[in-house]
């Protein structure tokens, strides 16, 4: 099967606790609800792409434990190819997520098998169909940079979601076609404050000088900023009447952007479309299970075209 997308990244089994607030240091606080489900930025992005009808090949590692088996099972059930997922070591990656009443969350990630992925797992055969490559930063940095280098040899488009934020070499960044980060990650990469739309626009323009293409900074309820050939532009957020859980919202957004890139839809249309998808995902608990299918959001493309281009 020809793959539209190759996702190289993390697979984590998520333990979600819904609670009214975070505990103070030294305090034992009672949560309201416990949920267990597959996650990880790489797997989440792969699933959202697949739910939008794309052919997706996931590359990563899980442990030889029950969580690893469940992670592979979930990808299979969502139509993601798992031929390049290895089971290594004892423990899969784990995400411990605390979800607050507002829908906001914080999380702790246990690396587990994600950091057993090596440069030798990145080979030319992954990119023979010239798919779009999606990367995040929950796997070793040398593997990320190796993937960028090999994909560039095959003239693949490269989308880097530098999350969680870490240092990326100037050479690797210069080969990235699309850099997508949130305000915290953008602030880390630029060494500047990013707390407003104005600051985000200036930061996106500065980061664009370091990449091969364009930069998107997501700003939550403030929308998103794109820095492209015509300069920086702000896109307002899609109204969401009922925010339940923002876990995986950024990964859902990436899936929407990827769908548009594969289908040659301009980023000017892609960002509102991806925001619509992300908005759908935060109205339910969890990550992959909350992600919408293409029929749920296809109307957004038509509406956006009318609004943007008349």
PDB file of C-alpha atoms in Angstrom:
ATOM      1  CA  UNK A   1       0.000   0.000   0.000  1.00  0.00           C
ATOM      2  CA  UNK A   2       1.234   3.477  -0.851  1.00  0.00           C
ATOM      3  CA  UNK A   3       1.368   5.603   2.265  1.00  0.00           C
ATOM      4  CA  UNK A   4       0.418   9.274   2.278  1.00  0.00           C
ATOM      5  CA  UNK A   5       1.922   9.741   5.743  1.00  0.00           C
ATOM      6  CA  UNK A   6       4.835   8.334   7.727  1.00  0.00           C
ATOM      7  CA  UNK A   7       4.709   9.195  11.421  1.00  0.00           C
ATOM      8  CA  UNK A   8       7.892   8.537  13.362  1.00  0.00           C
ATOM      9  CA  UNK A   9       7.297   9.083  17.035  1.00  0.00           C
ATOM     10  CA  UNK A  10       6.021   8.051  20.420  1.00  0.00           C
ATOM     11  CA  UNK A  11       3.404   5.607  21.637  1.00  0.00           C
ATOM     12  CA  UNK A  12       2.306   6.016  25.262  1.00  0.00           C
ATOM     13  CA  UNK A  13      -0.395   4.344  27.280  1.00  0.00           C
ATOM     14  CA  UNK A  14      -2.220   7.160  29.039  1.00  0.00           C
ATOM     15  CA  UNK A  15      -3.490   7.133  32.611  1.00  0.00           C
ATOM     16  CA  UNK A  16      -5.923  10.038  32.906  1.00  0.00           C
ATOM     17  CA  UNK A  17      -7.209  11.380  36.209  1.00  0.00           C
ATOM     18  CA  UNK A  18     -10.069  13.872  36.175  1.00  0.00           C
ATOM     19  CA  UNK A  19      -9.848  16.133  39.237  1.00  0.00           C
ATOM     20  CA  UNK A  20     -11.071  19.525  40.412  1.00  0.00           C
ATOM     21  CA  UNK A  21      -7.613  20.978  40.950  1.00  0.00           C
ATOM     22  CA  UNK A  22      -3.960  20.011  41.294  1.00  0.00           C
ATOM     23  CA  UNK A  23      -2.749  19.024  44.766  1.00  0.00           C
ATOM     24  CA  UNK A  24      -0.378  21.215  46.741  1.00  0.00           C
ATOM     25  CA  UNK A  25       3.120  19.940  47.519  1.00  0.00           C
ATOM     26  CA  UNK A  26       2.789  17.259  50.196  1.00  0.00           C
ATOM     27  CA  UNK A  27      -0.990  17.067  49.837  1.00  0.00           C
ATOM     28  CA  UNK A  28      -2.987  13.945  49.008  1.00  0.00           C
ATOM     29  CA  UNK A  29      -5.948  14.951  46.852  1.00  0.00           C
ATOM     30  CA  UNK A  30      -8.876  12.811  45.752  1.00  0.00           C
ATOM     31  CA  UNK A  31      -9.574  12.557  42.021  1.00  0.00           C
ATOM     32  CA  UNK A  32     -13.012  12.118  40.494  1.00  0.00           C
ATOM     33  CA  UNK A  33     -12.488   9.633  37.679  1.00  0.00           C
ATOM     34  CA  UNK A  34      -9.780   7.358  36.231  1.00  0.00           C
ATOM     35  CA  UNK A  35      -9.484   6.599  32.514  1.00  0.00           C
ATOM     36  CA  UNK A  36      -7.006   4.348  30.708  1.00  0.00           C
ATOM     37  CA  UNK A  37      -6.428   4.728  26.974  1.00  0.00           C
ATOM     38  CA  UNK A  38      -3.803   4.691  24.185  1.00  0.00           C
ATOM     39  CA  UNK A  39      -1.910   7.890  23.479  1.00  0.00           C
ATOM     40  CA  UNK A  40       1.494   9.394  22.744  1.00  0.00           C
ATOM     41  CA  UNK A  41       1.983  12.299  20.362  1.00  0.00           C
ATOM     42  CA  UNK A  42       3.158  10.116  17.495  1.00  0.00           C
ATOM     43  CA  UNK A  43       0.366   7.563  17.790  1.00  0.00           C
ATOM     44  CA  UNK A  44      -2.238  10.298  18.315  1.00  0.00           C
ATOM     45  CA  UNK A  45      -1.191  12.115  15.160  1.00  0.00           C
ATOM     46  CA  UNK A  46      -1.132   8.856  13.200  1.00  0.00           C
ATOM     47  CA  UNK A  47      -4.660   7.983  14.338  1.00  0.00           C
ATOM     48  CA  UNK A  48      -6.073  11.407  13.506  1.00  0.00           C
ATOM     49  CA  UNK A  49      -4.558  11.211  10.025  1.00  0.00           C
ATOM     50  CA  UNK A  50      -6.042   7.746   9.534  1.00  0.00           C
ATOM     51  CA  UNK A  51      -9.470   8.882  10.764  1.00  0.00           C
ATOM     52  CA  UNK A  52      -9.360  11.533   8.046  1.00  0.00           C
ATOM     53  CA  UNK A  53      -8.892   8.807   5.441  1.00  0.00           C
ATOM     54  CA  UNK A  54      -5.119   8.920   4.908  1.00  0.00           C
ATOM     55  CA  UNK A  55      -2.891   5.854   4.569  1.00  0.00           C
ATOM     56  CA  UNK A  56      -0.533   6.026   7.555  1.00  0.00           C
ATOM     57  CA  UNK A  57       2.610   4.096   8.444  1.00  0.00           C
ATOM     58  CA  UNK A  58       3.653   4.420  12.103  1.00  0.00           C
ATOM     59  CA  UNK A  59       7.288   3.926  13.126  1.00  0.00           C
ATOM     60  CA  UNK A  60       8.072   3.521  16.819  1.00  0.00           C
ATOM     61  CA  UNK A  61       8.679   1.216  19.768  1.00  0.00           C
ATOM     62  CA  UNK A  62       6.517  -0.234  22.528  1.00  0.00           C
ATOM     63  CA  UNK A  63       7.495  -2.465  25.423  1.00  0.00           C
ATOM     64  CA  UNK A  64       6.930  -6.179  25.894  1.00  0.00           C
ATOM     65  CA  UNK A  65       4.054  -5.582  28.270  1.00  0.00           C
ATOM     66  CA  UNK A  66       0.264  -5.471  28.158  1.00  0.00           C
ATOM     67  CA  UNK A  67       0.360  -1.737  27.394  1.00  0.00           C
ATOM     68  CA  UNK A  68       2.457  -2.318  24.280  1.00  0.00           C
ATOM     69  CA  UNK A  69      -0.010  -4.870  22.983  1.00  0.00           C
ATOM     70  CA  UNK A  70      -2.908  -2.485  23.608  1.00  0.00           C
ATOM     71  CA  UNK A  71      -1.120   0.356  21.807  1.00  0.00           C
ATOM     72  CA  UNK A  72      -0.539  -1.772  18.707  1.00  0.00           C
ATOM     73  CA  UNK A  73      -4.128  -3.044  18.847  1.00  0.00           C
ATOM     74  CA  UNK A  74      -5.499   0.515  18.913  1.00  0.00           C
ATOM     75  CA  UNK A  75      -3.481   1.548  15.869  1.00  0.00           C
ATOM     76  CA  UNK A  76      -4.638  -1.550  14.002  1.00  0.00           C
ATOM     77  CA  UNK A  77      -8.255  -0.828  14.842  1.00  0.00           C
ATOM     78  CA  UNK A  78      -7.874   2.737  13.547  1.00  0.00           C
ATOM     79  CA  UNK A  79      -6.360   1.639  10.230  1.00  0.00           C
ATOM     80  CA  UNK A  80      -2.732   2.621  10.901  1.00  0.00           C
ATOM     81  CA  UNK A  81      -0.004   0.323   9.534  1.00  0.00           C
ATOM     82  CA  UNK A  82       2.032  -1.175  12.398  1.00  0.00           C
ATOM     83  CA  UNK A  83       4.582  -3.060  10.290  1.00  0.00           C
ATOM     84  CA  UNK A  84       7.350  -0.764  11.547  1.00  0.00           C
ATOM     85  CA  UNK A  85       6.505  -0.818  15.237  1.00  0.00           C
ATOM     86  CA  UNK A  86       8.914  -2.900  17.330  1.00  0.00           C
ATOM     87  CA  UNK A  87       8.436  -4.385  20.805  1.00  0.00           C
ATOM     88  CA  UNK A  88      11.605  -3.814  22.839  1.00  0.00           C
ATOM     89  CA  UNK A  89      12.459  -3.699  26.492  1.00  0.00           C
ATOM     90  CA  UNK A  90      10.121  -4.331  29.392  1.00  0.00           C
ATOM     91  CA  UNK A  91       8.090  -1.138  29.625  1.00  0.00           C
ATOM     92  CA  UNK A  92       6.060   0.893  27.147  1.00  0.00           C
ATOM     93  CA  UNK A  93       5.914   4.658  27.322  1.00  0.00           C
ATOM     94  CA  UNK A  94       3.391   5.880  29.875  1.00  0.00           C
ATOM     95  CA  UNK A  95       1.582   9.215  30.085  1.00  0.00           C
ATOM     96  CA  UNK A  96       0.127  10.313  33.430  1.00  0.00           C
ATOM     97  CA  UNK A  97      -2.393  13.056  32.677  1.00  0.00           C
ATOM     98  CA  UNK A  98      -4.283  15.212  35.178  1.00  0.00           C
ATOM     99  CA  UNK A  99      -7.399  16.807  33.685  1.00  0.00           C
ATOM    100  CA  UNK A 100      -8.949  19.766  35.492  1.00  0.00           C
ATOM    101  CA  UNK A 101     -12.565  20.926  35.585  1.00  0.00           C
ATOM    102  CA  UNK A 102     -11.757  23.611  32.972  1.00  0.00           C
ATOM    103  CA  UNK A 103     -10.584  20.964  30.504  1.00  0.00           C
ATOM    104  CA  UNK A 104      -6.958  22.057  30.856  1.00  0.00           C
ATOM    105  CA  UNK A 105      -4.402  19.405  31.707  1.00  0.00           C
ATOM    106  CA  UNK A 106      -0.838  18.717  32.751  1.00  0.00           C
ATOM    107  CA  UNK A 107       1.071  15.507  32.172  1.00  0.00           C
ATOM    108  CA  UNK A 108       4.165  13.506  33.049  1.00  0.00           C
ATOM    109  CA  UNK A 109       5.669  11.192  30.440  1.00  0.00           C
ATOM    110  CA  UNK A 110       7.637   8.021  31.198  1.00  0.00           C
ATOM    111  CA  UNK A 111       9.869   7.475  28.140  1.00  0.00           C
ATOM    112  CA  UNK A 112       9.940   3.669  28.265  1.00  0.00           C
ATOM    113  CA  UNK A 113      10.398   1.908  24.929  1.00  0.00           C
ATOM    114  CA  UNK A 114      10.081   5.171  22.982  1.00  0.00           C
ATOM    115  CA  UNK A 115      13.765   5.788  23.671  1.00  0.00           C
ATOM    116  CA  UNK A 116      14.743   2.360  22.339  1.00  0.00           C
ATOM    117  CA  UNK A 117      14.024   3.571  18.794  1.00  0.00           C
ATOM    118  CA  UNK A 118      17.361   3.906  16.992  1.00  0.00           C
ATOM    119  CA  UNK A 119      18.800   5.459  13.857  1.00  0.00           C
ATOM    120  CA  UNK A 120      18.952   1.992  12.253  1.00  0.00           C
ATOM    121  CA  UNK A 121      15.133   1.933  12.330  1.00  0.00           C
ATOM    122  CA  UNK A 122      15.125   4.845   9.893  1.00  0.00           C
ATOM    123  CA  UNK A 123      15.767   3.510   6.407  1.00  0.00           C
ATOM    124  CA  UNK A 124      15.183   4.556   2.818  1.00  0.00           C
ATOM    125  CA  UNK A 125      12.315   2.136   2.320  1.00  0.00           C
ATOM    126  CA  UNK A 126      10.108   4.204   4.616  1.00  0.00           C
ATOM    127  CA  UNK A 127      10.192   7.094   2.167  1.00  0.00           C
ATOM    128  CA  UNK A 128      10.149   5.390  -1.247  1.00  0.00           C
ATOM    129  CA  UNK A 129       6.615   6.666  -1.928  1.00  0.00           C
ATOM    130  CA  UNK A 130       7.664  10.231  -0.994  1.00  0.00           C
ATOM    131  CA  UNK A 131       5.051  10.521   1.769  1.00  0.00           C
ATOM    132  CA  UNK A 132       4.665  13.427   4.138  1.00  0.00           C
ATOM    133  CA  UNK A 133       6.841  12.803   7.204  1.00  0.00           C
ATOM    134  CA  UNK A 134       5.516  13.849  10.627  1.00  0.00           C
ATOM    135  CA  UNK A 135       7.855  14.019  13.619  1.00  0.00           C
ATOM    136  CA  UNK A 136       7.597  15.055  17.259  1.00  0.00           C
ATOM    137  CA  UNK A 137      10.121  15.190  20.120  1.00  0.00           C
ATOM    138  CA  UNK A 138       9.145  12.269  22.382  1.00  0.00           C
ATOM    139  CA  UNK A 139      11.814  10.040  20.808  1.00  0.00           C
ATOM    140  CA  UNK A 140      15.634  10.422  20.822  1.00  0.00           C
ATOM    141  CA  UNK A 141      16.840  13.600  19.148  1.00  0.00           C
ATOM    142  CA  UNK A 142      19.388  11.761  16.987  1.00  0.00           C
ATOM    143  CA  UNK A 143      16.550   9.646  15.557  1.00  0.00           C
ATOM    144  CA  UNK A 144      14.550  12.775  14.735  1.00  0.00           C
ATOM    145  CA  UNK A 145      17.518  14.323  12.941  1.00  0.00           C
ATOM    146  CA  UNK A 146      18.297  11.076  11.103  1.00  0.00           C
ATOM    147  CA  UNK A 147      14.678  10.901   9.901  1.00  0.00           C
ATOM    148  CA  UNK A 148      14.839  14.467   8.618  1.00  0.00           C
ATOM    149  CA  UNK A 149      18.058  13.740   6.742  1.00  0.00           C
ATOM    150  CA  UNK A 150      16.818  10.539   5.086  1.00  0.00           C
ATOM    151  CA  UNK A 151      13.405  11.992   4.209  1.00  0.00           C
ATOM    152  CA  UNK A 152      15.064  15.017   2.608  1.00  0.00           C
ATOM    153  CA  UNK A 153      17.081  12.688   0.351  1.00  0.00           C
ATOM    154  CA  UNK A 154      13.764  11.420  -0.993  1.00  0.00           C
ATOM    155  CA  UNK A 155      12.287  14.915  -1.431  1.00  0.00           C
ATOM    156  CA  UNK A 156       9.593  14.239   1.159  1.00  0.00           C
ATOM    157  CA  UNK A 157       7.818  17.118   2.813  1.00  0.00           C
ATOM    158  CA  UNK A 158       8.702  17.258   6.508  1.00  0.00           C
ATOM    159  CA  UNK A 159       6.428  18.462   9.307  1.00  0.00           C
ATOM    160  CA  UNK A 160       8.107  18.830  12.701  1.00  0.00           C
ATOM    161  CA  UNK A 161       6.029  19.270  15.833  1.00  0.00           C
ATOM    162  CA  UNK A 162       8.780  20.136  18.328  1.00  0.00           C
ATOM    163  CA  UNK A 163       6.819  18.934  21.339  1.00  0.00           C
ATOM    164  CA  UNK A 164       7.923  18.778  24.044  1.00  0.00           C
ATOM    165  CA  UNK A 165      10.320  21.529  23.030  1.00  0.00           C
ATOM    166  CA  UNK A 166      14.027  20.784  22.847  1.00  0.00           C
ATOM    167  CA  UNK A 167      17.083  21.952  20.942  1.00  0.00           C
ATOM    168  CA  UNK A 168      17.099  21.039  17.238  1.00  0.00           C
ATOM    169  CA  UNK A 169      20.276  21.531  15.211  1.00  0.00           C
ATOM    170  CA  UNK A 170      20.300  24.402  12.743  1.00  0.00           C
ATOM    171  CA  UNK A 171      21.001  21.953   9.906  1.00  0.00           C
ATOM    172  CA  UNK A 172      17.970  19.808  10.734  1.00  0.00           C
ATOM    173  CA  UNK A 173      15.711  22.844  11.135  1.00  0.00           C
ATOM    174  CA  UNK A 174      16.834  24.194   7.775  1.00  0.00           C
ATOM    175  CA  UNK A 175      15.404  21.058   6.132  1.00  0.00           C
ATOM    176  CA  UNK A 176      11.974  21.249   7.817  1.00  0.00           C
ATOM    177  CA  UNK A 177       9.121  22.389   5.564  1.00  0.00           C
ATOM    178  CA  UNK A 178       6.520  22.955   8.291  1.00  0.00           C
ATOM    179  CA  UNK A 179       7.290  23.713  11.928  1.00  0.00           C
ATOM    180  CA  UNK A 180       4.251  23.514  14.214  1.00  0.00           C
ATOM    181  CA  UNK A 181       4.615  24.485  17.887  1.00  0.00           C
ATOM    182  CA  UNK A 182       2.494  25.978  20.647  1.00  0.00           C
ATOM    183  CA  UNK A 183       3.338  29.212  22.442  1.00  0.00           C
ATOM    184  CA  UNK A 184       5.441  27.491  25.123  1.00  0.00           C
ATOM    185  CA  UNK A 185       7.470  25.579  22.560  1.00  0.00           C
ATOM    186  CA  UNK A 186       7.845  28.665  20.365  1.00  0.00           C
ATOM    187  CA  UNK A 187       9.099  30.628  23.360  1.00  0.00           C
ATOM    188  CA  UNK A 188      11.703  27.939  24.082  1.00  0.00           C
ATOM    189  CA  UNK A 189      12.905  27.842  20.484  1.00  0.00           C
ATOM    190  CA  UNK A 190      13.109  31.611  20.059  1.00  0.00           C
ATOM    191  CA  UNK A 191      14.267  32.498  23.601  1.00  0.00           C
ATOM    192  CA  UNK A 192      11.555  35.176  23.644  1.00  0.00           C
ATOM    193  CA  UNK A 193       8.240  35.647  25.421  1.00  0.00           C
ATOM    194  CA  UNK A 194       5.175  34.425  23.509  1.00  0.00           C
ATOM    195  CA  UNK A 195       2.065  35.351  25.472  1.00  0.00           C
ATOM    196  CA  UNK A 196       0.079  37.382  22.933  1.00  0.00           C
ATOM    197  CA  UNK A 197      -0.913  37.253  19.285  1.00  0.00           C
ATOM    198  CA  UNK A 198       1.469  40.117  18.519  1.00  0.00           C
ATOM    199  CA  UNK A 199       4.400  38.330  20.150  1.00  0.00           C
ATOM    200  CA  UNK A 200       3.455  35.099  18.381  1.00  0.00           C
ATOM    201  CA  UNK A 201       3.459  36.798  14.989  1.00  0.00           C
ATOM    202  CA  UNK A 202       6.926  38.240  15.598  1.00  0.00           C
ATOM    203  CA  UNK A 203       8.182  34.893  16.897  1.00  0.00           C
ATOM    204  CA  UNK A 204       6.748  32.947  13.944  1.00  0.00           C
ATOM    205  CA  UNK A 205       8.450  35.298  11.494  1.00  0.00           C
ATOM    206  CA  UNK A 206      11.759  34.874  13.324  1.00  0.00           C
ATOM    207  CA  UNK A 207      11.487  31.085  13.435  1.00  0.00           C
ATOM    208  CA  UNK A 208      10.643  30.994   9.741  1.00  0.00           C
ATOM    209  CA  UNK A 209      14.151  32.267   9.015  1.00  0.00           C
ATOM    210  CA  UNK A 210      15.478  29.003  10.486  1.00  0.00           C
ATOM    211  CA  UNK A 211      13.359  26.516   8.525  1.00  0.00           C
ATOM    212  CA  UNK A 212      12.921  25.549   4.891  1.00  0.00           C
ATOM    213  CA  UNK A 213       9.271  26.558   4.751  1.00  0.00           C
ATOM    214  CA  UNK A 214       6.562  27.883   7.041  1.00  0.00           C
ATOM    215  CA  UNK A 215       5.830  28.135  10.756  1.00  0.00           C
ATOM    216  CA  UNK A 216       2.550  27.697  12.636  1.00  0.00           C
ATOM    217  CA  UNK A 217       2.224  28.683  16.296  1.00  0.00           C
ATOM    218  CA  UNK A 218      -0.925  27.467  18.030  1.00  0.00           C
ATOM    219  CA  UNK A 219      -2.301  29.666  20.805  1.00  0.00           C
ATOM    220  CA  UNK A 220      -5.198  27.710  22.290  1.00  0.00           C
ATOM    221  CA  UNK A 221      -8.241  29.933  22.742  1.00  0.00           C
ATOM    222  CA  UNK A 222      -6.356  32.756  20.968  1.00  0.00           C
ATOM    223  CA  UNK A 223      -6.224  30.799  17.730  1.00  0.00           C
ATOM    224  CA  UNK A 224      -3.070  30.317  15.662  1.00  0.00           C
ATOM    225  CA  UNK A 225      -0.474  32.271  13.719  1.00  0.00           C
ATOM    226  CA  UNK A 226       1.028  31.354  10.342  1.00  0.00           C
ATOM    227  CA  UNK A 227       4.249  32.824   9.022  1.00  0.00           C
ATOM    228  CA  UNK A 228       4.520  32.216   5.287  1.00  0.00           C
ATOM    229  CA  UNK A 229       5.550  33.859   2.048  1.00  0.00           C
ATOM    230  CA  UNK A 230       3.107  36.734   2.597  1.00  0.00           C
ATOM    231  CA  UNK A 231       4.256  37.420   6.148  1.00  0.00           C
ATOM    232  CA  UNK A 232       2.590  36.542   9.438  1.00  0.00           C
ATOM    233  CA  UNK A 233      -1.181  36.157   9.752  1.00  0.00           C
ATOM    234  CA  UNK A 234      -3.451  35.468  12.723  1.00  0.00           C
ATOM    235  CA  UNK A 235      -6.365  33.007  12.626  1.00  0.00           C
ATOM    236  CA  UNK A 236      -8.963  33.195  15.420  1.00  0.00           C
ATOM    237  CA  UNK A 237      -9.904  30.073  17.341  1.00  0.00           C
ATOM    238  CA  UNK A 238     -12.974  28.047  16.437  1.00  0.00           C
ATOM    239  CA  UNK A 239     -15.692  28.565  19.031  1.00  0.00           C
ATOM    240  CA  UNK A 240     -16.162  25.522  21.251  1.00  0.00           C
ATOM    241  CA  UNK A 241     -19.290  25.519  23.425  1.00  0.00           C
ATOM    242  CA  UNK A 242     -18.210  22.746  25.783  1.00  0.00           C
ATOM    243  CA  UNK A 243     -14.517  22.177  26.565  1.00  0.00           C
ATOM    244  CA  UNK A 244     -14.214  18.818  28.316  1.00  0.00           C
ATOM    245  CA  UNK A 245     -10.587  17.738  27.849  1.00  0.00           C
ATOM    246  CA  UNK A 246      -7.844  19.365  25.781  1.00  0.00           C
ATOM    247  CA  UNK A 247      -5.629  16.248  25.861  1.00  0.00           C
ATOM    248  CA  UNK A 248      -4.465  15.495  22.324  1.00  0.00           C
ATOM    249  CA  UNK A 249      -5.915  18.705  20.859  1.00  0.00           C
ATOM    250  CA  UNK A 250      -2.562  19.674  19.369  1.00  0.00           C
ATOM    251  CA  UNK A 251      -2.154  16.219  17.842  1.00  0.00           C
ATOM    252  CA  UNK A 252      -5.622  16.448  16.319  1.00  0.00           C
ATOM    253  CA  UNK A 253      -4.646  19.836  14.848  1.00  0.00           C
ATOM    254  CA  UNK A 254      -1.535  18.278  13.282  1.00  0.00           C
ATOM    255  CA  UNK A 255      -3.709  15.619  11.664  1.00  0.00           C
ATOM    256  CA  UNK A 256      -5.857  18.309  10.056  1.00  0.00           C
ATOM    257  CA  UNK A 257      -2.817  20.147   8.707  1.00  0.00           C
ATOM    258  CA  UNK A 258      -1.422  16.875   7.332  1.00  0.00           C
ATOM    259  CA  UNK A 259      -4.689  16.065   5.565  1.00  0.00           C
ATOM    260  CA  UNK A 260      -4.585  19.397   3.761  1.00  0.00           C
ATOM    261  CA  UNK A 261      -0.916  19.125   2.819  1.00  0.00           C
ATOM    262  CA  UNK A 262      -1.421  15.668   1.284  1.00  0.00           C
ATOM    263  CA  UNK A 263      -4.458  16.941  -0.636  1.00  0.00           C
ATOM    264  CA  UNK A 264      -2.720  20.106  -1.862  1.00  0.00           C
ATOM    265  CA  UNK A 265      -4.994  22.414   0.153  1.00  0.00           C
ATOM    266  CA  UNK A 266      -3.416  25.762   0.995  1.00  0.00           C
ATOM    267  CA  UNK A 267      -2.343  26.414   4.581  1.00  0.00           C
ATOM    268  CA  UNK A 268      -4.678  29.410   4.610  1.00  0.00           C
ATOM    269  CA  UNK A 269      -7.523  26.881   4.440  1.00  0.00           C
ATOM    270  CA  UNK A 270      -5.719  24.193   6.420  1.00  0.00           C
ATOM    271  CA  UNK A 271      -5.440  26.146   9.657  1.00  0.00           C
ATOM    272  CA  UNK A 272      -9.179  26.860  10.138  1.00  0.00           C
ATOM    273  CA  UNK A 273      -9.926  23.267   9.102  1.00  0.00           C
ATOM    274  CA  UNK A 274      -7.415  21.862  11.592  1.00  0.00           C
ATOM    275  CA  UNK A 275      -8.828  24.160  14.275  1.00  0.00           C
ATOM    276  CA  UNK A 276     -12.301  22.758  13.597  1.00  0.00           C
ATOM    277  CA  UNK A 277     -10.974  19.222  14.019  1.00  0.00           C
ATOM    278  CA  UNK A 278      -9.177  20.148  17.225  1.00  0.00           C
ATOM    279  CA  UNK A 279     -12.348  21.811  18.522  1.00  0.00           C
ATOM    280  CA  UNK A 280     -14.270  18.577  17.996  1.00  0.00           C
ATOM    281  CA  UNK A 281     -11.649  16.578  19.885  1.00  0.00           C
ATOM    282  CA  UNK A 282     -11.792  18.674  23.066  1.00  0.00           C
ATOM    283  CA  UNK A 283     -15.507  18.083  23.531  1.00  0.00           C
ATOM    284  CA  UNK A 284     -14.852  14.504  24.708  1.00  0.00           C
ATOM    285  CA  UNK A 285     -12.470  12.880  27.177  1.00  0.00           C
ATOM    286  CA  UNK A 286      -9.274  11.266  25.968  1.00  0.00           C
ATOM    287  CA  UNK A 287      -7.136  11.522  22.864  1.00  0.00           C
ATOM    288  CA  UNK A 288      -7.571   9.012  20.046  1.00  0.00           C
ATOM    289  CA  UNK A 289     -11.129   8.064  20.954  1.00  0.00           C
ATOM    290  CA  UNK A 290     -12.175  11.728  20.821  1.00  0.00           C
ATOM    291  CA  UNK A 291     -10.733  12.429  17.369  1.00  0.00           C
ATOM    292  CA  UNK A 292     -13.323  13.085  14.645  1.00  0.00           C
ATOM    293  CA  UNK A 293     -13.730  11.202  11.371  1.00  0.00           C
ATOM    294  CA  UNK A 294     -13.617  13.058   8.061  1.00  0.00           C
ATOM    295  CA  UNK A 295     -17.440  13.166   7.587  1.00  0.00           C
ATOM    296  CA  UNK A 296     -17.695  14.937  10.949  1.00  0.00           C
ATOM    297  CA  UNK A 297     -15.573  17.874   9.792  1.00  0.00           C
ATOM    298  CA  UNK A 298     -15.659  17.900   5.974  1.00  0.00           C
ATOM    299  CA  UNK A 299     -18.167  20.776   6.019  1.00  0.00           C
ATOM    300  CA  UNK A 300     -15.485  23.011   7.519  1.00  0.00           C
ATOM    301  CA  UNK A 301     -13.428  22.996   4.322  1.00  0.00           C
ATOM    302  CA  UNK A 302     -16.346  24.284   2.234  1.00  0.00           C
ATOM    303  CA  UNK A 303     -17.200  26.949   4.791  1.00  0.00           C
ATOM    304  CA  UNK A 304     -13.590  28.086   5.067  1.00  0.00           C
ATOM    305  CA  UNK A 305     -13.177  28.368   1.311  1.00  0.00           C
ATOM    306  CA  UNK A 306     -16.250  30.581   1.088  1.00  0.00           C
ATOM    307  CA  UNK A 307     -15.096  32.746   3.986  1.00  0.00           C
ATOM    308  CA  UNK A 308     -11.486  33.050   2.870  1.00  0.00           C
ATOM    309  CA  UNK A 309     -11.869  33.307  -0.894  1.00  0.00           C
ATOM    310  CA  UNK A 310     -15.478  34.439  -1.419  1.00  0.00           C
TER     311      UNK A 310
END
